[in-house]
Coordinates of C-alpha atoms in Angstrom, one line a residue:
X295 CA -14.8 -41.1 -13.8
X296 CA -17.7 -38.6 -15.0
X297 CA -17.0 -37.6 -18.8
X298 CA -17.1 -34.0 -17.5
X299 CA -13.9 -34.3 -15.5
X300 CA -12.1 -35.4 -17.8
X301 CA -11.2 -32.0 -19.4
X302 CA -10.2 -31.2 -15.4
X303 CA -7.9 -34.2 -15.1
X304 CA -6.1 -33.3 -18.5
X305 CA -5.8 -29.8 -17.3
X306 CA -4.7 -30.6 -13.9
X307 CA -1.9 -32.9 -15.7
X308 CA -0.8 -30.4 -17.8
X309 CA 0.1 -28.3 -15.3
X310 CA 1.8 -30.8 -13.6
X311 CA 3.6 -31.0 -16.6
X312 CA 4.4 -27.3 -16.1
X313 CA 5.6 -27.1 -13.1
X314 CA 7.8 -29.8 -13.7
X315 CA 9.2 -28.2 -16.8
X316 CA 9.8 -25.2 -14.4
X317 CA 11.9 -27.2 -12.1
X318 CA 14.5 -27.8 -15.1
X319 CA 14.8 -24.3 -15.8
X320 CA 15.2 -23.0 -12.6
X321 CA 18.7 -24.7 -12.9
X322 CA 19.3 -22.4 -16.0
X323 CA 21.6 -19.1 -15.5
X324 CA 19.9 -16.3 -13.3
X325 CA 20.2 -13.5 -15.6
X326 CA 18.9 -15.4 -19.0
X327 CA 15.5 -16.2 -16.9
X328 CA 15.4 -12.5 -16.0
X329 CA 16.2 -11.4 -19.5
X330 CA 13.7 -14.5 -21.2
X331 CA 10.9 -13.3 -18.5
X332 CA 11.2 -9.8 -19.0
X333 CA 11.0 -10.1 -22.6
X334 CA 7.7 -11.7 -22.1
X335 CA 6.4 -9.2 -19.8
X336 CA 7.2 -6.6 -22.4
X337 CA 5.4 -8.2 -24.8
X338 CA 2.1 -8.1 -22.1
X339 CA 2.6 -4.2 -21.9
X340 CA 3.0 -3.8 -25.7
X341 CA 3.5 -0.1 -24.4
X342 CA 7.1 0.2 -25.6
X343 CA 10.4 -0.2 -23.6
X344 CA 10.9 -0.5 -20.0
X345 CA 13.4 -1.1 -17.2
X346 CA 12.1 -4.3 -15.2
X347 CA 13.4 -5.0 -12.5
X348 CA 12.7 -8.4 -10.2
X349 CA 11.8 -9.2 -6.8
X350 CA 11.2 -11.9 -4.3
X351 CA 7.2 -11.1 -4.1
X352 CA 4.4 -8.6 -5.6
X353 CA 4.6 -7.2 -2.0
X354 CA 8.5 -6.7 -2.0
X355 CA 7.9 -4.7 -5.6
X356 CA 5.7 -2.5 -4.4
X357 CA 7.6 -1.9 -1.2
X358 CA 10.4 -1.0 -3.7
X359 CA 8.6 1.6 -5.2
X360 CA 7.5 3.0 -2.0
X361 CA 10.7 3.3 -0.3
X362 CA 12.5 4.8 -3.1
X363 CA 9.5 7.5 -3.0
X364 CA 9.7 7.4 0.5
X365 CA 13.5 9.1 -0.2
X366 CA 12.8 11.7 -2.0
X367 CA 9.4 12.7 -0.4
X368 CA 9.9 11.2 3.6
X369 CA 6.4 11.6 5.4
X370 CA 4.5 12.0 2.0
X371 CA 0.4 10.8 1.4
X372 CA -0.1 8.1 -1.0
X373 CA -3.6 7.5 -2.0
X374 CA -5.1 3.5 -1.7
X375 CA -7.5 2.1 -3.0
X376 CA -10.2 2.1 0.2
X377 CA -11.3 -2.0 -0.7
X378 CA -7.8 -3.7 -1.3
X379 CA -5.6 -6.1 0.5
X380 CA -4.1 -4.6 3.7
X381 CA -0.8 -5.5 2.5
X382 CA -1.1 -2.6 0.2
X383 CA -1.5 0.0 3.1
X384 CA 1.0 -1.8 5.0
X385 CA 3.6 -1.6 2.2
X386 CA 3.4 2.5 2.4
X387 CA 3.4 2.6 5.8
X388 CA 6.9 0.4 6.1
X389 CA 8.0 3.2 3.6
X390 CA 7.5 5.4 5.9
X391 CA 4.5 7.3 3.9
X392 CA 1.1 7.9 4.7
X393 CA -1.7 6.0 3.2
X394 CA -5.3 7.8 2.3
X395 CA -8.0 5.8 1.0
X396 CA -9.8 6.7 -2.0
X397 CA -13.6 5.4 -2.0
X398 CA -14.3 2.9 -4.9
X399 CA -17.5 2.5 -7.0
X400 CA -19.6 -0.9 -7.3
X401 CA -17.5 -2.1 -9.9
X402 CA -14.4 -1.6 -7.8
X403 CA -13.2 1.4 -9.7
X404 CA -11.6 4.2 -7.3
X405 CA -13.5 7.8 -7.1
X406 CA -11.4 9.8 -9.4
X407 CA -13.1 13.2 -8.6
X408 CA -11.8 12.4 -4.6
X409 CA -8.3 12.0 -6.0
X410 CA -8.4 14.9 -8.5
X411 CA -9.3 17.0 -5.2
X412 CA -6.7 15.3 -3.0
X413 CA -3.6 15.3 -5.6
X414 CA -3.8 19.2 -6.0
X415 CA -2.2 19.2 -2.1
X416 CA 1.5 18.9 -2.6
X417 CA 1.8 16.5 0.6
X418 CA 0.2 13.8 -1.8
X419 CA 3.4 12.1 -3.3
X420 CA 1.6 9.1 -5.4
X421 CA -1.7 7.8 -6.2
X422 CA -2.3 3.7 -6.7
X423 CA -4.4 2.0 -9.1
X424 CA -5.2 -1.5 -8.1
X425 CA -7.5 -3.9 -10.7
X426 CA -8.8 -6.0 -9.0
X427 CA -11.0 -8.9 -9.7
X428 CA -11.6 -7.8 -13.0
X429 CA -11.7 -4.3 -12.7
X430 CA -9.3 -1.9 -14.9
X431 CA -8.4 0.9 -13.0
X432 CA -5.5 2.9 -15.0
X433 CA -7.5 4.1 -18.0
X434 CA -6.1 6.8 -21.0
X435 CA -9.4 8.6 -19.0
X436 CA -8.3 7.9 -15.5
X437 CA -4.5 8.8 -16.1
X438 CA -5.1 11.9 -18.3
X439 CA -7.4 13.1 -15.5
X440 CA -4.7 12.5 -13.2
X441 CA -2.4 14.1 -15.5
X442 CA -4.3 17.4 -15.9
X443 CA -3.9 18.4 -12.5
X444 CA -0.6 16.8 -11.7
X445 CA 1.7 16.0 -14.3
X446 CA 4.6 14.6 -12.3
X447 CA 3.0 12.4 -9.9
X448 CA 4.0 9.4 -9.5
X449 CA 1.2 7.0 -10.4
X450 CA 1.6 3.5 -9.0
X451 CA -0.8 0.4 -11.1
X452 CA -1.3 -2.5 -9.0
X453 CA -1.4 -5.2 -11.7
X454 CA -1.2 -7.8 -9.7
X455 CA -4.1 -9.6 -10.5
X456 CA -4.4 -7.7 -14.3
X457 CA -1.6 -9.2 -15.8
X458 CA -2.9 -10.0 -18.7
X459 CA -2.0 -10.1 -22.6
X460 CA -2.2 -8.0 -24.5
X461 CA -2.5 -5.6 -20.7
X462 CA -5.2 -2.5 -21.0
X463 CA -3.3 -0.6 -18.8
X464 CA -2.4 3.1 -19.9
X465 CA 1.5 4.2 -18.8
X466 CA 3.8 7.2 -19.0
X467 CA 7.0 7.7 -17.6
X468 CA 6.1 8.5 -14.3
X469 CA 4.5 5.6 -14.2
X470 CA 5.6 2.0 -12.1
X471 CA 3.9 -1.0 -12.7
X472 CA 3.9 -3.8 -10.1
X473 CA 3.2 -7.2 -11.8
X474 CA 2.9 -10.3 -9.3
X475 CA 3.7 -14.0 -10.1
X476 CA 1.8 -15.4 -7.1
X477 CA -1.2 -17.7 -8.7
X478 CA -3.1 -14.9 -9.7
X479 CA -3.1 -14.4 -13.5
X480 CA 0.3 -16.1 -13.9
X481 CA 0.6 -19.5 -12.1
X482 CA 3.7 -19.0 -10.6
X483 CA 5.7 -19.6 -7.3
X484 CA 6.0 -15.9 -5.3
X485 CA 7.8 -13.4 -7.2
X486 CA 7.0 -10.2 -8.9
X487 CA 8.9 -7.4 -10.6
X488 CA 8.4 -3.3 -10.9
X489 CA 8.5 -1.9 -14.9
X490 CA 9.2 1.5 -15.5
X491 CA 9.8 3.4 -18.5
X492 CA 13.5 5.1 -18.6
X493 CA 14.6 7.5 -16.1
X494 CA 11.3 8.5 -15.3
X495 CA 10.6 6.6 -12.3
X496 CA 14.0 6.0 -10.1
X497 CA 14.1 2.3 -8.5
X498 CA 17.5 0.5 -7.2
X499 CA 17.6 -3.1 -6.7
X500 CA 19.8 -4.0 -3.0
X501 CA 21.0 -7.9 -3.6
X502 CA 20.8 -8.1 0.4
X503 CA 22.9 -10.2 2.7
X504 CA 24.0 -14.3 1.7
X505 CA 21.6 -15.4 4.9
X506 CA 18.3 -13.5 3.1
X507 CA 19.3 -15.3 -0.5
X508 CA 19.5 -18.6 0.9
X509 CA 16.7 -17.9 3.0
X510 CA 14.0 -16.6 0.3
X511 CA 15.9 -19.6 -2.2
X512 CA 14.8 -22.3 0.4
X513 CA 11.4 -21.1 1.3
X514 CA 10.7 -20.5 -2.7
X515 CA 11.3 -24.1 -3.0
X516 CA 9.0 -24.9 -0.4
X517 CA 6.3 -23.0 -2.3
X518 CA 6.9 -24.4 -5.5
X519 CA 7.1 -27.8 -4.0
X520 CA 3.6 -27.4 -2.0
X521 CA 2.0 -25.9 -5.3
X522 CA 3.6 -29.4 -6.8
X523 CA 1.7 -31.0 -4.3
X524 CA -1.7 -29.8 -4.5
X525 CA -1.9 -30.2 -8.3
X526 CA -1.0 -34.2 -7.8
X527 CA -3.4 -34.6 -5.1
X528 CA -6.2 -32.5 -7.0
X529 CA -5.4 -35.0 -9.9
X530 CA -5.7 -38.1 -8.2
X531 CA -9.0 -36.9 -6.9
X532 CA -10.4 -36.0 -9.7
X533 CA -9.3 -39.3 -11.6
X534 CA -10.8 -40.9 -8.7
X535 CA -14.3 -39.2 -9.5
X536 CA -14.1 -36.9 -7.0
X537 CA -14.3 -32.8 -7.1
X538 CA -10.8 -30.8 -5.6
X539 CA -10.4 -30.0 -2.8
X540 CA -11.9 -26.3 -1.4
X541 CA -11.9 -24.2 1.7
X542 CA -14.7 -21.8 3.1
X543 CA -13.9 -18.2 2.4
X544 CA -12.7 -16.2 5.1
X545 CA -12.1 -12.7 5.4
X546 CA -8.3 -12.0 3.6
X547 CA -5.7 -10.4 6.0
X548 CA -2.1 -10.8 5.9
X549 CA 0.5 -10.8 8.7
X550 CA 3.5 -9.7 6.3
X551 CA 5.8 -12.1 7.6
X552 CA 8.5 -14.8 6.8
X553 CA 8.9 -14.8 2.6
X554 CA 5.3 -12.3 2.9
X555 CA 7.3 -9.7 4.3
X556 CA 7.4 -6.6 2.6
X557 CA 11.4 -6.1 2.2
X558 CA 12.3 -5.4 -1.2
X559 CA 14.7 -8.5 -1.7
X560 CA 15.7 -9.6 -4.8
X561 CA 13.5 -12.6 -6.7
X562 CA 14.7 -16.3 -6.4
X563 CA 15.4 -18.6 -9.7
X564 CA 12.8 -21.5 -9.1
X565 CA 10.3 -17.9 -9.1
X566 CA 11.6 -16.1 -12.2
X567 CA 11.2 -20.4 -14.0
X568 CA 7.6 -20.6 -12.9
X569 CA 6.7 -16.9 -14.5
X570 CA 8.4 -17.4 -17.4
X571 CA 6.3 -20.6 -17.7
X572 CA 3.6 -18.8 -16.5
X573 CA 3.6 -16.2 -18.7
X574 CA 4.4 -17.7 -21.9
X575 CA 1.0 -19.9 -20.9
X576 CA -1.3 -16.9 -20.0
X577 CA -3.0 -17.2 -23.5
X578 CA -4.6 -20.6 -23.4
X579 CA -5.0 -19.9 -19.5
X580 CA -7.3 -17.1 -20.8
X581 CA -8.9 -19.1 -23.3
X582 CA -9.7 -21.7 -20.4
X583 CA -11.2 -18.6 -18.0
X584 CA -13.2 -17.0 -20.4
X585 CA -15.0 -20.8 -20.9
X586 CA -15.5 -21.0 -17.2
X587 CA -16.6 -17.3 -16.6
X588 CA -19.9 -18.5 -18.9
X589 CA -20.2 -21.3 -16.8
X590 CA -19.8 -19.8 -13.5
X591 CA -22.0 -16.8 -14.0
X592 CA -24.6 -18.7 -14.8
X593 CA -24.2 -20.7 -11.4
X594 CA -23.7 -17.4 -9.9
X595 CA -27.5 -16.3 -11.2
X596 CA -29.1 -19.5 -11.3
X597 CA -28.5 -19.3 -6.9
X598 CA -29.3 -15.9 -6.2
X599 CA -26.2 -14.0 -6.2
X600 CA -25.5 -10.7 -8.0
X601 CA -22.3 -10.9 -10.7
X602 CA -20.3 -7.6 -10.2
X603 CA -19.7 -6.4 -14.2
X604 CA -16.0 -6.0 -13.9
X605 CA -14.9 -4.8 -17.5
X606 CA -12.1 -8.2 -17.8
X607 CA -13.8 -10.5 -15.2
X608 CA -13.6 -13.4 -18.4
X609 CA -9.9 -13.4 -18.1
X610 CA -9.7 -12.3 -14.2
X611 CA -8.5 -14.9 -12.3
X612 CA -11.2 -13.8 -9.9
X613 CA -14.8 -13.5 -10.8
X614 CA -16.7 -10.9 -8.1
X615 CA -20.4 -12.0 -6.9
X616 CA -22.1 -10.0 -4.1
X617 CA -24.7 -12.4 -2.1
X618 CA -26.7 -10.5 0.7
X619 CA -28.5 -12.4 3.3
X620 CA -28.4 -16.2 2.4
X621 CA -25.9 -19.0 1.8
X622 CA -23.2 -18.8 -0.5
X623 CA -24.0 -21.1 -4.0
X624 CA -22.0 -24.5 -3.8
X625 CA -20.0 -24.5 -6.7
X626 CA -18.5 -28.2 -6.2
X627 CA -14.8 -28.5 -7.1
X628 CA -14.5 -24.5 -7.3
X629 CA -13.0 -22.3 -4.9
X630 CA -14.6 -19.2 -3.2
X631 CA -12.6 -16.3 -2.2
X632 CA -13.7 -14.1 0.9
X633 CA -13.6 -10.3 1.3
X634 CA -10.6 -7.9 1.9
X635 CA -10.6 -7.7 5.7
X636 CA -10.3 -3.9 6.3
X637 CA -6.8 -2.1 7.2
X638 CA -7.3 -1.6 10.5
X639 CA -9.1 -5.0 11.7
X640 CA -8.7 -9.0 10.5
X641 CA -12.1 -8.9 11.8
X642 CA -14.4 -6.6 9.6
X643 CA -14.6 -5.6 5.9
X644 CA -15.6 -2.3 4.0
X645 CA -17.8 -5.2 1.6
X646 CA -18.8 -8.0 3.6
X647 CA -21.2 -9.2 1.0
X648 CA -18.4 -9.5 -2.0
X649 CA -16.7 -12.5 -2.7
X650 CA -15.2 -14.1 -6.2
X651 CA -14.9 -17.8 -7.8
X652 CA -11.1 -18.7 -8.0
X653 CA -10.8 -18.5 -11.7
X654 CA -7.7 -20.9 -12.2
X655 CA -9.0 -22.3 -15.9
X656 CA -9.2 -25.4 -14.1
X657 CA -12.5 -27.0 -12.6
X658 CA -15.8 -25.3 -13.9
X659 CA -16.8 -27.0 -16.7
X660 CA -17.2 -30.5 -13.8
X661 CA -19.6 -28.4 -12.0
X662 CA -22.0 -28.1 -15.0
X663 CA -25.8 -29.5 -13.8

């Protein structure tokens, strides 16, 4: 085996080590893994105390929000981010709430002068701040701007993909964050959870019928054990001399079906083990990201392709590239992630040019030339 996957193959087995530490703990009592993971996600925020409260997906979270919203403001506009996952849109819509999408710069940062004009309408009920691949959208700048013009709106952050330690998000009580647990900055199995700061925000969790628990608890399972999966068979490959395994990118659309649906059911045990795991890991994980971010963007520039400066893209689990007319780089071993496909079509994108490097902190030092 080349010398330079062997820092892959240890990493790969130590999160096979991980996920089988996971699958001990998820036999531990429900509400000590909510109270151990929401200790840790405090800790992230360091932005004093907060309600968290837990659910099946990052989806379902948001969904949470929404329809809670969606009761005290039935019909309202929410502003989205215009480049985002379609899920997003499609959660306010299941609300029952109208989405409006804010245009975003180059560096994925929405147009705050757009939503300082649209939030003095008092049909606008909420505004959400996704970061995305890198990019830090709720700012003390961005939120005292909001702020200025509309003190009690409710301001959503997306951190789905910013969960990160110590987290540069900015938050006030009418704030909710949504943190996801999906392999995005926390190597988890599904789940995600809403954190909001007193009474500020209102949010009620609905434990749902036996059928949906058992349901979710199966199909959980099933995603922990495929994740299980993939990790062994990237190991054996790579102790075998061979790169892991990668797909072509494709445009991203989801259907919002089966455990993707966007009902706010509660989270499942083996989900709550895998982020407190997760989450008690993000450190070295970042450690590990920030060494492959040097490597990668150098790849990135050595074949032709344009590195989008997001302001966290070293700990991102997604590094952004934009590569007009031209093959994509081969990055052996690495996985490329294709554009948002717009809201309205599974066909087309608002940035059919930007893609990202799956940033796990596994892989990039073996591409190294």
């Amino acid at each position: 085996m080349n010398a330079a996957r062997l820092p892959v193959a240890a990493a790969l087995f130590r999160r096979l080590g991980e996920q089988g530490q996971a699958t001990a703990l998820a036999f531990a009592p429900r509400r000590w893994l909510e109270r151990a993971v929401a200790r840790e996600l405090q800790d992230c925020l360091a932005n004093g105390a907060f309600i968290v409260r837990f659910f099946r997906s990052g989806r379902s979270a948001l969904s949470a929000v929404l329809v809670e919203l969606a009761q005290e403001h039935p019909g309202g506009t929410v502003l989205v981010p215009a480049y985002i996952c379609n899920v997003v849109p499609e959660a306010v819509r299941f609300a029952g709430l109208v989405p409006e999408a804010v245009p975003v710069s180059e560096t994925l940062l929405p147009d705050l002068q757009f939503i300082e004009r649209k939030i003095v309408d008092a049909k606008t009920v909420a505004v959400i701040l996704a970061s995305i691949f890198g990019a830090v959208a709720c700012s003390a700048e961005s939120l005292a701007r909001i702020r200025a013009r509309r003190p009690d709106l409710l301001v959503i952050l997306d951190e789905c993909q910013n969960l990160i330690c110590p987290s540069p998000a900015e938050v006030d009580a009418r704030c909710a964050v949504v943190v996801s647990f999906n392999q995005k900055n926390v190597l988890g199995a599904m789940g995600g959870a809403v954190l909001v700061r007193g009474d500020g925000v209102s949010l009620r969790m609905v434990r749902g019928r036996w059928m949906h628990r058992l349901e979710d608890e199966l199909r959980m399972w099933g995603v922990h054990i495929n994740q299980v999966r993939r990790t062994l068979r990237d190991l054996m490959r790579v102790l075998r001399g061979r790169s892991r395994l990668t797909a072509a990118p494709r445009l991203e659309y989801s259907r919002c079906r089966g455990h993707y649906g966007l009902d706010p059911r509660p989270i499942r045990r083996i989900s709550l083990a895998r982020a407190l795991v997760g989450i008690r890991r993000l450190g070295q994980v970042e450690e590990a990201r920030r060494a492959n971010a040097e490597v990668i963007l150098g790849l990135l520039t050595r074949a032709g392709a344009t590195p989008v400066p997001t302001v966290e893209r070293g700990r991102s689990p997604f590094i952004p590239f934009r590569m007009k007319g031209g093959r994509l780089p081969e990055l052996p071993g690495l996985q490329i992630k294709g554009p948002y496909a717009c809201d309205a079509s599974a066909t087309t994108s608002l940035c059919q040019d930007l893609f990202c490097v799956v940033n796990d902190g596994i892989g990039a030092m073996a591409t190294r030339r």
